[in-house]
Short mmCIF file of C-alpha atoms and ligand atoms in Angstrom, two decimals:
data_model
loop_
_atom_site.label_atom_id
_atom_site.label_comp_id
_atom_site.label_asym_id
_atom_site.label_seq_id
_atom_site.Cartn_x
_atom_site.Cartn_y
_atom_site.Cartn_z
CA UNK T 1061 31.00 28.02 22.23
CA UNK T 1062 32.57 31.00 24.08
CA UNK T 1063 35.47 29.48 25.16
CA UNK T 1064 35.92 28.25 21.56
CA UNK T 1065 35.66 31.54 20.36
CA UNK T 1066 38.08 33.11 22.56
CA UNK T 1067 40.55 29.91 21.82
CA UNK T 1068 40.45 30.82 18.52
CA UNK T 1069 40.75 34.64 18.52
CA UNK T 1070 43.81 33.85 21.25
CA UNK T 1071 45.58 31.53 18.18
CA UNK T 1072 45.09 33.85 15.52
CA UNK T 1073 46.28 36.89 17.94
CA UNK T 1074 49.61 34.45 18.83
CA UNK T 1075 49.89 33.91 14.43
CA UNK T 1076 51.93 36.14 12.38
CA UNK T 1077 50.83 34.72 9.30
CA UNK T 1078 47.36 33.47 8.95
CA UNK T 1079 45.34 31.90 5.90
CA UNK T 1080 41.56 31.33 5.01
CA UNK T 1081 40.09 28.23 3.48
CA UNK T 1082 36.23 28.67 2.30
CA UNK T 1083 33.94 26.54 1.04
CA UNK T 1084 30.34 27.48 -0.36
CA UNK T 1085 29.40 27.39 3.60
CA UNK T 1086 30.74 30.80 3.97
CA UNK T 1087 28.32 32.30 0.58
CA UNK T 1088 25.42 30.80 2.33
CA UNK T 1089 24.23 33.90 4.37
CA UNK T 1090 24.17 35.41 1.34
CA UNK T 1091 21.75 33.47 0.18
CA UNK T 1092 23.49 30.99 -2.61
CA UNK T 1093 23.10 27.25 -1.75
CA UNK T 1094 25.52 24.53 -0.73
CA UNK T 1095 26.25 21.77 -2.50
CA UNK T 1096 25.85 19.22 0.10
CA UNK T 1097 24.50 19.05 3.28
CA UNK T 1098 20.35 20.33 4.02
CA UNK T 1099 18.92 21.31 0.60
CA UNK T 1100 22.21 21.29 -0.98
CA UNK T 1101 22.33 21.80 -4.96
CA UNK T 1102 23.72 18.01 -5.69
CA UNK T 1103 20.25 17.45 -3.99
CA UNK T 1104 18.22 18.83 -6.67
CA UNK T 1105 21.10 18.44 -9.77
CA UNK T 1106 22.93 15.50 -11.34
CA UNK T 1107 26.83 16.88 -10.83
CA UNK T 1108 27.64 14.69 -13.51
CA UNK T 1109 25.34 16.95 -16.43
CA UNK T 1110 25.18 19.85 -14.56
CA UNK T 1111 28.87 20.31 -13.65
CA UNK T 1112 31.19 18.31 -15.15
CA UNK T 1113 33.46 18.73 -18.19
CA UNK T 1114 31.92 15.60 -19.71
CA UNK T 1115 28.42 16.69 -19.29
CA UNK T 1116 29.21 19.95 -20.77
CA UNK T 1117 30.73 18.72 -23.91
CA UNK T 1118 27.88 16.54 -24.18
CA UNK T 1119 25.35 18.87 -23.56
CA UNK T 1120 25.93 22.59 -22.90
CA UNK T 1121 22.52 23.28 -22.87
CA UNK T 1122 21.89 21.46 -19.65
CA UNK T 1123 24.88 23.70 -17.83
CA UNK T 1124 23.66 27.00 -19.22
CA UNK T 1125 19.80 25.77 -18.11
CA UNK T 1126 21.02 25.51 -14.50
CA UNK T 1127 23.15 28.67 -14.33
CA UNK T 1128 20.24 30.55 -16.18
CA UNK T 1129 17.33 29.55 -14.01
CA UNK T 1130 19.49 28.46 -10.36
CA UNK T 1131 22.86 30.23 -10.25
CA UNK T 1132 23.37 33.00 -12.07
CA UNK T 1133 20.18 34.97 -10.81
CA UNK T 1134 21.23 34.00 -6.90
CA UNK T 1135 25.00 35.27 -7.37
CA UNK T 1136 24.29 38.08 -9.15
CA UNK T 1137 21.64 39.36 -6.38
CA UNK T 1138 24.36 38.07 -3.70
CA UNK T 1139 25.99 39.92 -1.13
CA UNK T 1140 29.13 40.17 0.89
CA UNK T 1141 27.87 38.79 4.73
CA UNK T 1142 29.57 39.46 8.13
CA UNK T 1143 31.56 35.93 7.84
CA UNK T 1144 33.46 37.73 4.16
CA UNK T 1145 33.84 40.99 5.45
CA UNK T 1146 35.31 39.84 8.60
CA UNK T 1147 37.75 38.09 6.66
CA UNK T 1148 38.52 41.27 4.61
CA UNK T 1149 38.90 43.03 7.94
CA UNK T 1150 41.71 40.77 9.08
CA UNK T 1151 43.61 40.51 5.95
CA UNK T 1152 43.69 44.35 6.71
CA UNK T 1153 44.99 43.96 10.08
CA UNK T 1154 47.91 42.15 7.97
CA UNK T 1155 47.38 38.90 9.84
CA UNK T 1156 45.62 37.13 6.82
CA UNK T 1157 48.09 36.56 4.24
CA UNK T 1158 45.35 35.14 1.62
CA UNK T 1159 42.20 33.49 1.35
CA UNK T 1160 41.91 30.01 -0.44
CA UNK T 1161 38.55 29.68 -1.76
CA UNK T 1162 36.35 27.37 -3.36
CA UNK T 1163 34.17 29.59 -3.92
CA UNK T 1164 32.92 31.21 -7.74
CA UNK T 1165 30.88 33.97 -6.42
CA UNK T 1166 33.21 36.68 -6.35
CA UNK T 1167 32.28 37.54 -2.85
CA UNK T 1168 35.79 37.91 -1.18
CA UNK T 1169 36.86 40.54 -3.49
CA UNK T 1170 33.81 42.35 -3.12
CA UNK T 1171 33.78 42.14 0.44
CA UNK T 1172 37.06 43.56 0.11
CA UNK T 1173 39.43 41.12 0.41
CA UNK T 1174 42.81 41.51 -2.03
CA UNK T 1175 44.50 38.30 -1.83
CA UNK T 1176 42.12 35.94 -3.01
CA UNK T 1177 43.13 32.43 -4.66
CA UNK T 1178 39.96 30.84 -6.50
CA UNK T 1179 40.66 27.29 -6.86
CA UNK T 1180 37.81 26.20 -8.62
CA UNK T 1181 37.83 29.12 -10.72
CA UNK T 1182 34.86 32.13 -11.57
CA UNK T 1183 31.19 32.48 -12.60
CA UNK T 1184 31.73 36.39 -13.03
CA UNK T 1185 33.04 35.62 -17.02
CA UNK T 1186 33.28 33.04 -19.48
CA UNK T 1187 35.29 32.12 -22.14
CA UNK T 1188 35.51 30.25 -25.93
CA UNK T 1189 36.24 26.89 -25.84
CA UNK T 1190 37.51 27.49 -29.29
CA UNK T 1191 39.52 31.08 -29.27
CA UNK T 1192 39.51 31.47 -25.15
CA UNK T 1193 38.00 34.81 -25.98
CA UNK T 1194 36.48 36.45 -22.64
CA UNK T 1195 33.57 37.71 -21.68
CA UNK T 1196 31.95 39.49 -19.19
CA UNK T 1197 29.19 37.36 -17.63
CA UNK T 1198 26.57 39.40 -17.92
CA UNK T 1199 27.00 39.70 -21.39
CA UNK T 1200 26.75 35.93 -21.59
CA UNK T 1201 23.65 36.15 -19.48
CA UNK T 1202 22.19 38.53 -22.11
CA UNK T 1203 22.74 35.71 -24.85
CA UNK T 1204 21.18 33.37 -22.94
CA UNK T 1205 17.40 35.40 -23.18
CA UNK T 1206 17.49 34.35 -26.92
CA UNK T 1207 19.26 30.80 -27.31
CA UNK T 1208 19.96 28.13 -24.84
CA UNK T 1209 24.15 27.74 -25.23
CA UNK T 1210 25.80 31.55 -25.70
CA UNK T 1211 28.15 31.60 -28.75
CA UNK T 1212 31.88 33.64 -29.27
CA UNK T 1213 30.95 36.87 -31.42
CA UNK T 1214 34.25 36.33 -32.85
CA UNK T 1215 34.60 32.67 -33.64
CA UNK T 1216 31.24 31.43 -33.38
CA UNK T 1217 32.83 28.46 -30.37
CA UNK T 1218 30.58 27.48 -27.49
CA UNK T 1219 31.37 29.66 -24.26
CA UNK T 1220 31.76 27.95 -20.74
CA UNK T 1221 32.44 30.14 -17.70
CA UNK T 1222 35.88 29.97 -16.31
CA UNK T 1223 34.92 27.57 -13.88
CA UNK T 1224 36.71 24.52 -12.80
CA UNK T 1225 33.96 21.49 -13.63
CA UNK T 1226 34.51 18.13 -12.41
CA UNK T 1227 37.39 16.38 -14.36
CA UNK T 1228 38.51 19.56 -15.31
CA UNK T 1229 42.47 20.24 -13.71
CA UNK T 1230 42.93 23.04 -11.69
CA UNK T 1231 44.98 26.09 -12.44
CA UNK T 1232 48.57 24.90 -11.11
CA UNK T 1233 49.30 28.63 -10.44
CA UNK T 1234 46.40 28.46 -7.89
CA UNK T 1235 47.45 25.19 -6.53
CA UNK T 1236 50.70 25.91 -6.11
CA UNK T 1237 50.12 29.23 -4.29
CA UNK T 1238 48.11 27.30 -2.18
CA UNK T 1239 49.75 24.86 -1.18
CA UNK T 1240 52.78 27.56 -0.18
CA UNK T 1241 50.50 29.13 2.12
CA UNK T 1242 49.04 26.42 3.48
CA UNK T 1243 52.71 25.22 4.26
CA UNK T 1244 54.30 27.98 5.42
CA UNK T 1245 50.89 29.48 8.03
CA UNK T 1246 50.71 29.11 11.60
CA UNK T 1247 47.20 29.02 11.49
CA UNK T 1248 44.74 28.32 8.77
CA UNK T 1249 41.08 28.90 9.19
CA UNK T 1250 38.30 26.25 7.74
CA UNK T 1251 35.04 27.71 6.98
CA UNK T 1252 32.30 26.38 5.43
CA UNK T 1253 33.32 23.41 3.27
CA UNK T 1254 32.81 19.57 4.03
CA UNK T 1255 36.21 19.14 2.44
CA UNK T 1256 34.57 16.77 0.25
CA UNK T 1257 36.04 17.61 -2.94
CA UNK T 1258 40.28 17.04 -3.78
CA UNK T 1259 42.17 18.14 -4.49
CA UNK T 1260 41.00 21.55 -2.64
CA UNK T 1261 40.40 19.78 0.47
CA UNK T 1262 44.06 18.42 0.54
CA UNK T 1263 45.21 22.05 1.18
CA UNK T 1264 43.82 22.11 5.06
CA UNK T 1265 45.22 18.61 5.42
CA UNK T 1266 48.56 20.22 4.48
CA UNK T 1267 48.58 23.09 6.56
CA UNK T 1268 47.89 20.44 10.15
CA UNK T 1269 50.59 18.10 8.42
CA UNK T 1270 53.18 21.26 8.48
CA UNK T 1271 52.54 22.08 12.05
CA UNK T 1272 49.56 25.00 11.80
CA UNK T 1273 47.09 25.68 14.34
CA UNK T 1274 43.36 24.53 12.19
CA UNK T 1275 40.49 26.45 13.87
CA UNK T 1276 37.20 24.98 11.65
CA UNK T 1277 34.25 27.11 11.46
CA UNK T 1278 31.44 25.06 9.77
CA UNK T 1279 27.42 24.33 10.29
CA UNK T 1280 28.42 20.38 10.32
CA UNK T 1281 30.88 17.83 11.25
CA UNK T 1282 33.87 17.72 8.81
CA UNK T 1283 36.81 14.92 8.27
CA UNK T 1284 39.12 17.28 9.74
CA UNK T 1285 37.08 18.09 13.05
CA UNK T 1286 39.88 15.74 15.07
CA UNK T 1287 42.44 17.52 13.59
CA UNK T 1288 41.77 20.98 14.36
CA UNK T 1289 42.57 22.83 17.44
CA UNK T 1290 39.32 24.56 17.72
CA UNK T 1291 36.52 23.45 15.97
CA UNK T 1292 33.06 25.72 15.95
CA UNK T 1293 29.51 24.27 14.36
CA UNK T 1294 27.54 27.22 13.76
CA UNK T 1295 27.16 30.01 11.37
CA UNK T 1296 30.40 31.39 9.86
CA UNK T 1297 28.03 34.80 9.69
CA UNK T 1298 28.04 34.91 13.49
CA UNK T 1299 31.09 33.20 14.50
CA UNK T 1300 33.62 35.00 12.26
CA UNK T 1301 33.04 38.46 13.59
CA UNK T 1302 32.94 37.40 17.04
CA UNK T 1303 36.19 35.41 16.78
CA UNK T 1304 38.02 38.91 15.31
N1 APR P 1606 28.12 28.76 8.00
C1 APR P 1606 29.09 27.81 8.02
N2 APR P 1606 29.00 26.61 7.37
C2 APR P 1606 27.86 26.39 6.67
C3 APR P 1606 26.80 27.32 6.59
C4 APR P 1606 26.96 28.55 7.30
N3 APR P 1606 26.01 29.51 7.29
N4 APR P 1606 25.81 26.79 5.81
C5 APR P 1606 26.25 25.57 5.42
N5 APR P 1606 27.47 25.32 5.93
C6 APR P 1606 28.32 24.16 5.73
C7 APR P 1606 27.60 22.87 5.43
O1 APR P 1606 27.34 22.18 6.64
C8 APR P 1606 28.64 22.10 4.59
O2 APR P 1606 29.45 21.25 5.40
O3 APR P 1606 29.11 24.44 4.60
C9 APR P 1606 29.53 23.20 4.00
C10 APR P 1606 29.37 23.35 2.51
O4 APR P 1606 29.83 22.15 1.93
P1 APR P 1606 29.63 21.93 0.35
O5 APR P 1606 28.26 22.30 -0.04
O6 APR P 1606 30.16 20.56 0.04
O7 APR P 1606 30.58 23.04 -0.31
P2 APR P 1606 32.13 22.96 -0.57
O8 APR P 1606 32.85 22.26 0.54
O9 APR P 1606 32.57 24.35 -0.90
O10 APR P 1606 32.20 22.06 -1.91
C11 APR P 1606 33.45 21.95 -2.55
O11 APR P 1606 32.36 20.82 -4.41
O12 APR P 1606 30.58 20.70 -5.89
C12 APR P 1606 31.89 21.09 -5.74
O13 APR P 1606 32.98 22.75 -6.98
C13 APR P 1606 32.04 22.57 -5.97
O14 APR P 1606 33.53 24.14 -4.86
C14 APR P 1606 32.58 23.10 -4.64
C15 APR P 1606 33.24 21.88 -4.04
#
């Protein structure tokens, strides 16, 4: 593990222009679960009514049920960890041109890093599905102490938060940012997803394909473990701040 380590800090010290990947890996010192892997969410909740478009449509109340009782209360109580803020701290060095991130919990910009992309959208507001009116989500969670799907105060539509759901399409602002960065880095680093999910987990796939150095900092084997240059199981908490 220490020779990883210093293998990786020696890359991104050789790399002008760095970028960050994250998957809900990285959140999990802060106490939000994964999705997959030990005692991941998709353990305990059907995806398909608890986070896709379809299942939405068809019944809000079953979304709103799960972010009232699961995620909302863990987020909101959440925390930047050592893996974010040593993230933030190399952005500041000017090394880390963005972070990519799966990742709705808002934790990147409050651990201080500025250039964050969120692929798969934010849980920190939601919006009308009839007038796109926002709101904060707070607000939203307020609504939810008195009825089971929150409601527009201007139009009456059902609000969702402005999160990507499965069979929803992806802001192409986001992915094409991303895909930029993840074409034009020496180094990108991987940590905390199971790059499970497309088309976020394309991006890494993109940056090896253009010639960057992947260092992969994740509790479990990924797809791209034979790709990457360095590859570290363990606890992005730990292993990020000893890497910078
Ligand atoms: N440090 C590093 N990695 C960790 C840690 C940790 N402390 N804890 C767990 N992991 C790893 C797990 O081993 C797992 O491989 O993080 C990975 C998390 O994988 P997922 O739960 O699949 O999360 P992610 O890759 O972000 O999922 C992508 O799927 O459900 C959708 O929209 C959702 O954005 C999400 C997308």
């Amino acid at each position: 593990m220490k020779d990883s380590i210093s293998k990786a800090s020696e890359i991104i010290s050789r790399s002008d222009y760095v970028v960050a990947f994250t998957g809900a890996g990285i959140s999990a010192e802060s106490g939000i679960p994964t999705f997959r892997g030990e005692g991941g969410i998709w353990s305990r909740f059907d995806p398909e009514k608890a986070a896709s478009a379809e299942g939405f449509l068809r019944n809000p109340a079953d979304y709103w049920k799960l972010f009232k009782d699961e995620r909302f209360p863990v987020m909101r109580s959440a925390k930047p960890n050592p893996g974010h803020e040593a993230l933030a701290r190399l952005e500041n060095s000017g090394k880390l041109r963005a972070v990519i991130t799966q990742n709705i919990d808002g934790l990147h910009q409050m651990a201080g890093s500025k250039h964050v992309i969120e692929l798969h959208g934010s849980a920190k507001s939601a919006a009308c599905l009839k007038c796109s009116k926002k709101y904060a989500i707070e607000k939203v969670y307020e609504q939810l102490a008195a009825r089971d799907v929150p409601l527009c105060l201007v139009c009456g539509g059902v609000l969702k938060t402005t999160v990507v759901l499965f069979g929803e399409p992806l802001s192409q602002e986001a992915l094409r940012e991303s895909f930029l960065h993840a074409s034009s880095c020496d180094a990108m680093l991987c940590i905390g997803s199971s790059l499970a999910v497309y088309p976020a987990a394309g991006i890494p796939h993109i940056a090896v394909d253009k010639g960057a150095k992947l260092i992969i900092v994740n509790a479990e084997p990924t797809p791209l473990d034979s790709a990457a240059r360095v590859v570290l199981h363990g606890k992005a908490g730990e292993i990020l701040p000893k890497i910078m």
